[in-house]
Amino acid sequence: MVALRDVTLDLPRASSTAILGRSGAGKSTLVSVLALLRTPTAGDVRIGDVSAGGLDPIGRAHLRASEIGIVFQAFHLEPAFTVIENVMLPWHFAPHSERRRVARNWAHEILEILEIGELAARRPNQISGGQRQRVAIGRALFARPSLFIADEPTGNLDEETANGVADTILTLPARLGATVLVVTHDAVVAERADRRLTLVRGRLGPGDETR
Ligand SMILES: Nc1ncnc2c1ncn2[C@@H]1O[C@H](COP(=O)(O)OP(=O)(O)OP(=O)(O)O)[C@@H](O)[C@H]1O
Ligand SMILES: [Mg+2]
């Protein structure tokens, strides 16, 4: 089956875009293509001047690690690690990139931004769903990505926490210069993005009609 058709999407630097669409419309597939986790059968993804289609898998992994932060629909936290270790996970893959103390301080700063600094030493099964979601966001921010992608980041949250998470994500362009793409069913989140696009059976169109 075809999950995405003729999708052309330009994400201007430091802008925010919300993707809407019904279950099965292809949103998570689009996310994994943009995050270079799946290679499309046709077409290309360009990040800045770099064409992902021209890279081998290792080149794509490096491009992803340096440019892209992703929050998955299922959080995929590492259960054996504490909250702060989960945020520092990218550092564990490249432990010589900066000193552990520098990395830990940055991870702590991120937890403070996300208002979960006091949970640093807990493990994922010792915190709430909304707190886990914020840890996943923190981990995606750790490498200072130029492209931040979140798949249903407020799907499991109460309204107030969802507003806080939406606030964090949608102010990233202004605060960190990041380009934000957020998949959401939440009208409040979508309204706050710079623009809204809708996927209907794999085709991308303007507006928020989800027929
Ligand atoms: N690995 C896969 N192999 C084959 N088909 C898949 C695979 N992953 C998803 N699909 C199918 O592709 C279509 C798009 O799926 P996708 O996960 O992108 O939807 P979605 O818009 O994210 O939905 P939801 O809102 O439920 O998360 C669906 O019909 C789904 O069943
Ligand atoms: Mg999905």
PDB file of C-alpha atoms and ligand atoms in Angstrom:
ATOM      1  CA  MET A   1       0.000   0.000   0.000  1.00  0.00           C
ATOM      2  CA  VAL A   2       1.027   3.615  -0.447  1.00  0.00           C
ATOM      3  CA  ALA A   3       1.244   5.657   2.774  1.00  0.00           C
ATOM      4  CA  LEU A   4       2.291   9.015   1.252  1.00  0.00           C
ATOM      5  CA  ARG A   5       1.587  10.413  -2.203  1.00  0.00           C
ATOM      6  CA  ASP A   6       3.119  13.428  -3.959  1.00  0.00           C
ATOM      7  CA  VAL A   7       3.974  15.123  -0.708  1.00  0.00           C
ATOM      8  CA  THR A   8       5.871  18.393  -1.091  1.00  0.00           C
ATOM      9  CA  LEU A   9       6.608  20.106   2.178  1.00  0.00           C
ATOM     10  CA  ASP A  10       8.871  23.076   2.791  1.00  0.00           C
ATOM     11  CA  LEU A  11       9.610  23.913   6.407  1.00  0.00           C
ATOM     12  CA  PRO A  12      11.045  27.443   6.675  1.00  0.00           C
ATOM     13  CA  ARG A  13      13.801  27.771   9.241  1.00  0.00           C
ATOM     14  CA  ALA A  14      12.600  28.651  12.759  1.00  0.00           C
ATOM     15  CA  SER A  15       8.925  28.281  11.848  1.00  0.00           C
ATOM     16  CA  SER A  16       6.311  25.951  13.329  1.00  0.00           C
ATOM     17  CA  THR A  17       4.006  23.721  11.305  1.00  0.00           C
ATOM     18  CA  ALA A  18       1.182  21.523  12.586  1.00  0.00           C
ATOM     19  CA  ILE A  19       0.198  18.391  10.668  1.00  0.00           C
ATOM     20  CA  LEU A  20      -3.362  17.204  11.183  1.00  0.00           C
ATOM     21  CA  GLY A  21      -5.199  14.212   9.805  1.00  0.00           C
ATOM     22  CA  ARG A  22      -7.205  11.180  10.771  1.00  0.00           C
ATOM     23  CA  SER A  23      -5.758   8.002  12.185  1.00  0.00           C
ATOM     24  CA  GLY A  24      -3.997   6.108   9.403  1.00  0.00           C
ATOM     25  CA  ALA A  25      -3.659   9.197   7.174  1.00  0.00           C
ATOM     26  CA  GLY A  26       0.133   8.793   7.103  1.00  0.00           C
ATOM     27  CA  LYS A  27       1.283  11.310   9.726  1.00  0.00           C
ATOM     28  CA  SER A  28       3.708   9.038  11.563  1.00  0.00           C
ATOM     29  CA  THR A  29       4.990   7.759   8.224  1.00  0.00           C
ATOM     30  CA  LEU A  30       5.677  11.343   7.150  1.00  0.00           C
ATOM     31  CA  VAL A  31       7.484  11.919  10.444  1.00  0.00           C
ATOM     32  CA  SER A  32       9.724   8.890   9.964  1.00  0.00           C
ATOM     33  CA  VAL A  33      10.560   9.947   6.402  1.00  0.00           C
ATOM     34  CA  LEU A  34      11.406  13.501   7.508  1.00  0.00           C
ATOM     35  CA  ALA A  35      13.471  12.153  10.410  1.00  0.00           C
ATOM     36  CA  LEU A  36      15.416   9.997   7.908  1.00  0.00           C
ATOM     37  CA  LEU A  37      14.270   6.825   9.657  1.00  0.00           C
ATOM     38  CA  ARG A  38      12.549   5.537   6.529  1.00  0.00           C
ATOM     39  CA  THR A  39      13.704   6.115   2.988  1.00  0.00           C
ATOM     40  CA  PRO A  40      10.888   7.014   0.601  1.00  0.00           C
ATOM     41  CA  THR A  41      10.492   4.847  -2.515  1.00  0.00           C
ATOM     42  CA  ALA A  42      10.589   8.077  -4.534  1.00  0.00           C
ATOM     43  CA  GLY A  43      11.559  11.627  -3.704  1.00  0.00           C
ATOM     44  CA  ASP A  44      14.055  13.169  -1.331  1.00  0.00           C
ATOM     45  CA  VAL A  45      14.440  14.987   1.970  1.00  0.00           C
ATOM     46  CA  ARG A  46      16.725  18.010   2.071  1.00  0.00           C
ATOM     47  CA  ILE A  47      17.969  19.540   5.299  1.00  0.00           C
ATOM     48  CA  GLY A  48      19.574  22.891   4.625  1.00  0.00           C
ATOM     49  CA  ASP A  49      21.904  22.218   1.697  1.00  0.00           C
ATOM     50  CA  VAL A  50      22.199  18.483   2.326  1.00  0.00           C
ATOM     51  CA  SER A  51      20.214  15.971   0.311  1.00  0.00           C
ATOM     52  CA  ALA A  52      19.520  12.867   2.432  1.00  0.00           C
ATOM     53  CA  GLY A  53      18.896  10.806  -0.690  1.00  0.00           C
ATOM     54  CA  GLY A  54      22.540  11.226  -1.648  1.00  0.00           C
ATOM     55  CA  LEU A  55      23.827   9.793   1.657  1.00  0.00           C
ATOM     56  CA  ASP A  56      24.497   6.221   2.762  1.00  0.00           C
ATOM     57  CA  PRO A  57      22.821   4.939   5.969  1.00  0.00           C
ATOM     58  CA  ILE A  58      25.720   6.093   8.165  1.00  0.00           C
ATOM     59  CA  GLY A  59      25.657   9.534   6.568  1.00  0.00           C
ATOM     60  CA  ARG A  60      21.918   9.729   7.199  1.00  0.00           C
ATOM     61  CA  ALA A  61      22.419   8.658  10.824  1.00  0.00           C
ATOM     62  CA  HIS A  62      25.005  11.412  11.302  1.00  0.00           C
ATOM     63  CA  LEU A  63      22.744  13.993   9.686  1.00  0.00           C
ATOM     64  CA  ARG A  64      19.878  12.862  11.921  1.00  0.00           C
ATOM     65  CA  ALA A  65      22.018  12.938  15.063  1.00  0.00           C
ATOM     66  CA  SER A  66      23.320  16.430  14.371  1.00  0.00           C
ATOM     67  CA  GLU A  67      20.197  18.127  12.987  1.00  0.00           C
ATOM     68  CA  ILE A  68      17.035  16.330  14.093  1.00  0.00           C
ATOM     69  CA  GLY A  69      15.310  15.871  17.445  1.00  0.00           C
ATOM     70  CA  ILE A  70      12.323  13.588  17.447  1.00  0.00           C
ATOM     71  CA  VAL A  71       9.619  12.797  19.990  1.00  0.00           C
ATOM     72  CA  PHE A  72       7.914   9.541  19.098  1.00  0.00           C
ATOM     73  CA  GLN A  73       4.216   8.833  19.440  1.00  0.00           C
ATOM     74  CA  ALA A  74       5.216   6.134  21.961  1.00  0.00           C
ATOM     75  CA  PHE A  75       7.887   7.811  24.064  1.00  0.00           C
ATOM     76  CA  HIS A  76      10.541   5.063  23.821  1.00  0.00           C
ATOM     77  CA  LEU A  77      12.289   6.027  27.049  1.00  0.00           C
ATOM     78  CA  GLU A  78      14.994   3.701  28.292  1.00  0.00           C
ATOM     79  CA  PRO A  79      13.461   2.089  31.424  1.00  0.00           C
ATOM     80  CA  ALA A  80      16.778   1.228  33.103  1.00  0.00           C
ATOM     81  CA  PHE A  81      18.006   4.841  32.891  1.00  0.00           C
ATOM     82  CA  THR A  82      17.015   7.722  35.148  1.00  0.00           C
ATOM     83  CA  VAL A  83      15.195  10.781  33.800  1.00  0.00           C
ATOM     84  CA  ILE A  84      18.396  12.763  33.360  1.00  0.00           C
ATOM     85  CA  GLU A  85      20.210   9.807  31.784  1.00  0.00           C
ATOM     86  CA  ASN A  86      17.371   9.500  29.297  1.00  0.00           C
ATOM     87  CA  VAL A  87      17.754  13.178  28.373  1.00  0.00           C
ATOM     88  CA  MET A  88      21.500  12.584  28.022  1.00  0.00           C
ATOM     89  CA  LEU A  89      20.995   9.483  25.882  1.00  0.00           C
ATOM     90  CA  PRO A  90      22.407  11.144  22.739  1.00  0.00           C
ATOM     91  CA  TRP A  91      25.570  11.895  24.715  1.00  0.00           C
ATOM     92  CA  HIS A  92      25.944   8.211  25.630  1.00  0.00           C
ATOM     93  CA  PHE A  93      26.199   7.416  21.934  1.00  0.00           C
ATOM     94  CA  ALA A  94      28.996   9.969  21.516  1.00  0.00           C
ATOM     95  CA  PRO A  95      30.490  10.277  25.038  1.00  0.00           C
ATOM     96  CA  HIS A  96      33.592  12.097  23.860  1.00  0.00           C
ATOM     97  CA  SER A  97      31.680  14.887  22.137  1.00  0.00           C
ATOM     98  CA  GLU A  98      31.723  16.947  25.343  1.00  0.00           C
ATOM     99  CA  ARG A  99      32.601  16.384  28.977  1.00  0.00           C
ATOM    100  CA  ARG A 100      30.096  14.488  31.042  1.00  0.00           C
ATOM    101  CA  ARG A 101      29.678  17.388  33.480  1.00  0.00           C
ATOM    102  CA  VAL A 102      28.940  19.832  30.653  1.00  0.00           C
ATOM    103  CA  ALA A 103      26.454  17.388  29.158  1.00  0.00           C
ATOM    104  CA  ARG A 104      24.806  16.793  32.530  1.00  0.00           C
ATOM    105  CA  ASN A 105      24.492  20.518  33.224  1.00  0.00           C
ATOM    106  CA  TRP A 106      22.823  21.032  29.859  1.00  0.00           C
ATOM    107  CA  ALA A 107      20.478  18.091  30.538  1.00  0.00           C
ATOM    108  CA  HIS A 108      19.601  19.666  33.899  1.00  0.00           C
ATOM    109  CA  GLU A 109      18.940  23.006  32.240  1.00  0.00           C
ATOM    110  CA  ILE A 110      16.567  21.280  29.808  1.00  0.00           C
ATOM    111  CA  LEU A 111      14.736  19.566  32.682  1.00  0.00           C
ATOM    112  CA  GLU A 112      14.330  22.969  34.350  1.00  0.00           C
ATOM    113  CA  ILE A 113      12.929  24.465  31.143  1.00  0.00           C
ATOM    114  CA  LEU A 114      10.446  21.575  31.056  1.00  0.00           C
ATOM    115  CA  GLU A 115       9.698  22.047  34.785  1.00  0.00           C
ATOM    116  CA  ILE A 116      10.683  18.512  35.771  1.00  0.00           C
ATOM    117  CA  GLY A 117      14.086  19.292  37.290  1.00  0.00           C
ATOM    118  CA  GLU A 118      13.115  17.645  40.564  1.00  0.00           C
ATOM    119  CA  LEU A 119      12.514  14.316  38.793  1.00  0.00           C
ATOM    120  CA  ALA A 120      16.077  13.951  37.446  1.00  0.00           C
ATOM    121  CA  ALA A 121      16.958  10.882  39.504  1.00  0.00           C
ATOM    122  CA  ARG A 122      13.694   8.965  38.951  1.00  0.00           C
ATOM    123  CA  ARG A 123      13.156   6.216  36.421  1.00  0.00           C
ATOM    124  CA  PRO A 124      10.455   6.330  33.715  1.00  0.00           C
ATOM    125  CA  ASN A 125       8.158   3.967  35.649  1.00  0.00           C
ATOM    126  CA  GLN A 126       8.286   6.338  38.641  1.00  0.00           C
ATOM    127  CA  ILE A 127       6.847   9.378  36.853  1.00  0.00           C
ATOM    128  CA  SER A 128       3.523  10.232  35.214  1.00  0.00           C
ATOM    129  CA  GLY A 129       2.676   9.943  31.520  1.00  0.00           C
ATOM    130  CA  GLY A 130       2.876  13.697  31.031  1.00  0.00           C
ATOM    131  CA  GLN A 131       6.217  13.817  32.788  1.00  0.00           C
ATOM    132  CA  ARG A 132       7.494  10.982  30.546  1.00  0.00           C
ATOM    133  CA  GLN A 133       6.370  12.974  27.558  1.00  0.00           C
ATOM    134  CA  ARG A 134       8.434  15.924  28.751  1.00  0.00           C
ATOM    135  CA  VAL A 135      11.472  13.674  29.266  1.00  0.00           C
ATOM    136  CA  ALA A 136      11.096  12.511  25.667  1.00  0.00           C
ATOM    137  CA  ILE A 137      10.938  16.173  24.573  1.00  0.00           C
ATOM    138  CA  GLY A 138      14.039  16.907  26.651  1.00  0.00           C
ATOM    139  CA  ARG A 139      15.941  14.090  25.019  1.00  0.00           C
ATOM    140  CA  ALA A 140      14.966  15.398  21.591  1.00  0.00           C
ATOM    141  CA  LEU A 141      16.292  18.846  22.563  1.00  0.00           C
ATOM    142  CA  PHE A 142      19.577  17.619  23.999  1.00  0.00           C
ATOM    143  CA  ALA A 143      21.584  17.728  20.769  1.00  0.00           C
ATOM    144  CA  ARG A 144      20.300  21.262  19.984  1.00  0.00           C
ATOM    145  CA  PRO A 145      18.542  20.123  16.796  1.00  0.00           C
ATOM    146  CA  SER A 146      17.757  22.531  13.979  1.00  0.00           C
ATOM    147  CA  LEU A 147      14.646  20.447  13.193  1.00  0.00           C
ATOM    148  CA  PHE A 148      12.402  19.359  16.059  1.00  0.00           C
ATOM    149  CA  ILE A 149       9.670  16.838  15.209  1.00  0.00           C
ATOM    150  CA  ALA A 150       7.007  15.685  17.657  1.00  0.00           C
ATOM    151  CA  ASP A 151       4.370  13.039  16.881  1.00  0.00           C
ATOM    152  CA  GLU A 152       1.256  13.635  19.029  1.00  0.00           C
ATOM    153  CA  PRO A 153       3.195  15.198  21.890  1.00  0.00           C
ATOM    154  CA  THR A 154       0.098  16.087  23.899  1.00  0.00           C
ATOM    155  CA  GLY A 155      -1.911  12.957  23.119  1.00  0.00           C
ATOM    156  CA  ASN A 156      -1.704  11.537  26.643  1.00  0.00           C
ATOM    157  CA  LEU A 157      -1.904  14.735  28.665  1.00  0.00           C
ATOM    158  CA  ASP A 158      -4.552  16.613  30.598  1.00  0.00           C
ATOM    159  CA  GLU A 159      -5.465  20.034  29.232  1.00  0.00           C
ATOM    160  CA  GLU A 160      -3.255  22.090  31.521  1.00  0.00           C
ATOM    161  CA  THR A 161      -0.166  19.911  31.055  1.00  0.00           C
ATOM    162  CA  ALA A 162      -0.867  19.776  27.319  1.00  0.00           C
ATOM    163  CA  ASN A 163      -0.881  23.571  27.213  1.00  0.00           C
ATOM    164  CA  GLY A 164       2.467  23.646  28.999  1.00  0.00           C
ATOM    165  CA  VAL A 165       3.988  21.113  26.602  1.00  0.00           C
ATOM    166  CA  ALA A 166       2.534  22.968  23.593  1.00  0.00           C
ATOM    167  CA  ASP A 167       3.997  26.155  24.978  1.00  0.00           C
ATOM    168  CA  THR A 168       7.440  24.583  25.296  1.00  0.00           C
ATOM    169  CA  ILE A 169       7.377  23.137  21.780  1.00  0.00           C
ATOM    170  CA  LEU A 170       5.901  26.112  19.958  1.00  0.00           C
ATOM    171  CA  THR A 171       8.282  28.620  21.507  1.00  0.00           C
ATOM    172  CA  LEU A 172      11.328  26.622  20.347  1.00  0.00           C
ATOM    173  CA  PRO A 173      11.619  28.589  17.081  1.00  0.00           C
ATOM    174  CA  ALA A 174      11.926  31.859  19.009  1.00  0.00           C
ATOM    175  CA  ARG A 175      14.005  30.492  21.887  1.00  0.00           C
ATOM    176  CA  LEU A 176      16.385  28.073  20.158  1.00  0.00           C
ATOM    177  CA  GLY A 177      15.957  28.940  16.496  1.00  0.00           C
ATOM    178  CA  ALA A 178      14.640  25.435  15.851  1.00  0.00           C
ATOM    179  CA  THR A 179      12.237  24.526  13.062  1.00  0.00           C
ATOM    180  CA  VAL A 180       9.227  22.743  14.552  1.00  0.00           C
ATOM    181  CA  LEU A 181       6.936  20.155  13.016  1.00  0.00           C
ATOM    182  CA  VAL A 182       4.210  18.837  15.258  1.00  0.00           C
ATOM    183  CA  VAL A 183       1.677  16.126  14.472  1.00  0.00           C
ATOM    184  CA  THR A 184      -1.425  16.713  16.529  1.00  0.00           C
ATOM    185  CA  HIS A 185      -5.107  15.986  16.943  1.00  0.00           C
ATOM    186  CA  ASP A 186      -5.278  18.818  19.437  1.00  0.00           C
ATOM    187  CA  ALA A 187      -6.920  21.929  17.943  1.00  0.00           C
ATOM    188  CA  VAL A 188      -5.423  24.131  20.655  1.00  0.00           C
ATOM    189  CA  VAL A 189      -1.903  23.009  19.739  1.00  0.00           C
ATOM    190  CA  ALA A 190      -2.582  23.329  16.014  1.00  0.00           C
ATOM    191  CA  GLU A 191      -3.967  26.847  16.407  1.00  0.00           C
ATOM    192  CA  ARG A 192      -0.760  28.005  18.011  1.00  0.00           C
ATOM    193  CA  ALA A 193       1.496  26.813  15.175  1.00  0.00           C
ATOM    194  CA  ASP A 194       2.486  29.282  12.435  1.00  0.00           C
ATOM    195  CA  ARG A 195       0.570  27.172   9.909  1.00  0.00           C
ATOM    196  CA  ARG A 196      -1.565  24.046   9.643  1.00  0.00           C
ATOM    197  CA  LEU A 197      -1.491  21.331   6.998  1.00  0.00           C
ATOM    198  CA  THR A 198      -3.709  18.270   6.726  1.00  0.00           C
ATOM    199  CA  LEU A 199      -2.869  14.785   5.483  1.00  0.00           C
ATOM    200  CA  VAL A 200      -5.771  12.993   3.834  1.00  0.00           C
ATOM    201  CA  ARG A 201      -4.959   9.420   2.816  1.00  0.00           C
ATOM    202  CA  GLY A 202      -1.309  10.244   2.236  1.00  0.00           C
ATOM    203  CA  ARG A 203      -1.868  13.561   0.444  1.00  0.00           C
ATOM    204  CA  LEU A 204      -0.912  16.824   2.036  1.00  0.00           C
ATOM    205  CA  GLY A 205      -3.155  19.861   1.709  1.00  0.00           C
ATOM    206  CA  PRO A 206      -3.749  23.222   3.373  1.00  0.00           C
ATOM    207  CA  GLY A 207      -6.159  23.911   6.197  1.00  0.00           C
ATOM    208  CA  ASP A 208      -7.512  21.793   8.994  1.00  0.00           C
ATOM    209  CA  GLU A 209     -10.371  19.922   7.359  1.00  0.00           C
ATOM    210  CA  THR A 210      -9.877  16.252   8.215  1.00  0.00           C
ATOM    211  CA  ARG A 211     -12.303  14.599   5.850  1.00  0.00           C
TER     212      ARG A 211
HETATM  213  N1  LIG B   1       5.448  -0.512   8.837  1.00  0.00           N
HETATM  214  C1  LIG B   1       4.330  -0.482   8.138  1.00  0.00           C
HETATM  215  N2  LIG B   1       4.096  -1.375   7.138  1.00  0.00           N
HETATM  216  C2  LIG B   1       2.974  -1.318   6.400  1.00  0.00           C
HETATM  217  N3  LIG B   1       2.000  -0.400   6.576  1.00  0.00           N
HETATM  218  C3  LIG B   1       2.165   0.501   7.554  1.00  0.00           C
HETATM  219  C4  LIG B   1       3.336   0.526   8.382  1.00  0.00           C
HETATM  220  N4  LIG B   1       3.223   1.551   9.254  1.00  0.00           N
HETATM  221  C5  LIG B   1       2.037   2.140   8.981  1.00  0.00           C
HETATM  222  N5  LIG B   1       1.411   1.529   7.971  1.00  0.00           N
HETATM  223  C6  LIG B   1       0.121   1.906   7.369  1.00  0.00           C
HETATM  224  O1  LIG B   1       0.320   3.161   6.731  1.00  0.00           O
HETATM  225  C7  LIG B   1      -0.803   4.007   6.941  1.00  0.00           C
HETATM  226  C8  LIG B   1      -0.351   5.294   7.628  1.00  0.00           C
HETATM  227  O2  LIG B   1       0.083   4.959   8.942  1.00  0.00           O
HETATM  228  P1  LIG B   1       0.625   6.069   9.943  1.00  0.00           P
HETATM  229  O3  LIG B   1       1.182   5.361  11.135  1.00  0.00           O
HETATM  230  O4  LIG B   1       1.529   6.969   9.201  1.00  0.00           O
HETATM  231  O5  LIG B   1      -0.738   6.821  10.326  1.00  0.00           O
HETATM  232  P2  LIG B   1      -1.004   8.053  11.297  1.00  0.00           P
HETATM  233  O6  LIG B   1      -1.600   9.147  10.475  1.00  0.00           O
HETATM  234  O7  LIG B   1       0.223   8.364  12.069  1.00  0.00           O
HETATM  235  O8  LIG B   1      -2.136   7.485  12.267  1.00  0.00           O
HETATM  236  P3  LIG B   1      -2.395   7.725  13.861  1.00  0.00           P
HETATM  237  O9  LIG B   1      -3.105   9.044  14.000  1.00  0.00           O
HETATM  238  O10 LIG B   1      -3.289   6.584  14.235  1.00  0.00           O
HETATM  239  O11 LIG B   1      -1.079   7.663  14.563  1.00  0.00           O
HETATM  240  C9  LIG B   1      -1.797   3.205   7.758  1.00  0.00           C
HETATM  241  O12 LIG B   1      -2.750   2.662   6.866  1.00  0.00           O
HETATM  242  C10 LIG B   1      -0.960   2.119   8.401  1.00  0.00           C
HETATM  243  O13 LIG B   1      -1.724   0.964   8.625  1.00  0.00           O
HETATM  244 MG    MG B   2       0.718   8.186  14.079  1.00  0.00          MG
END
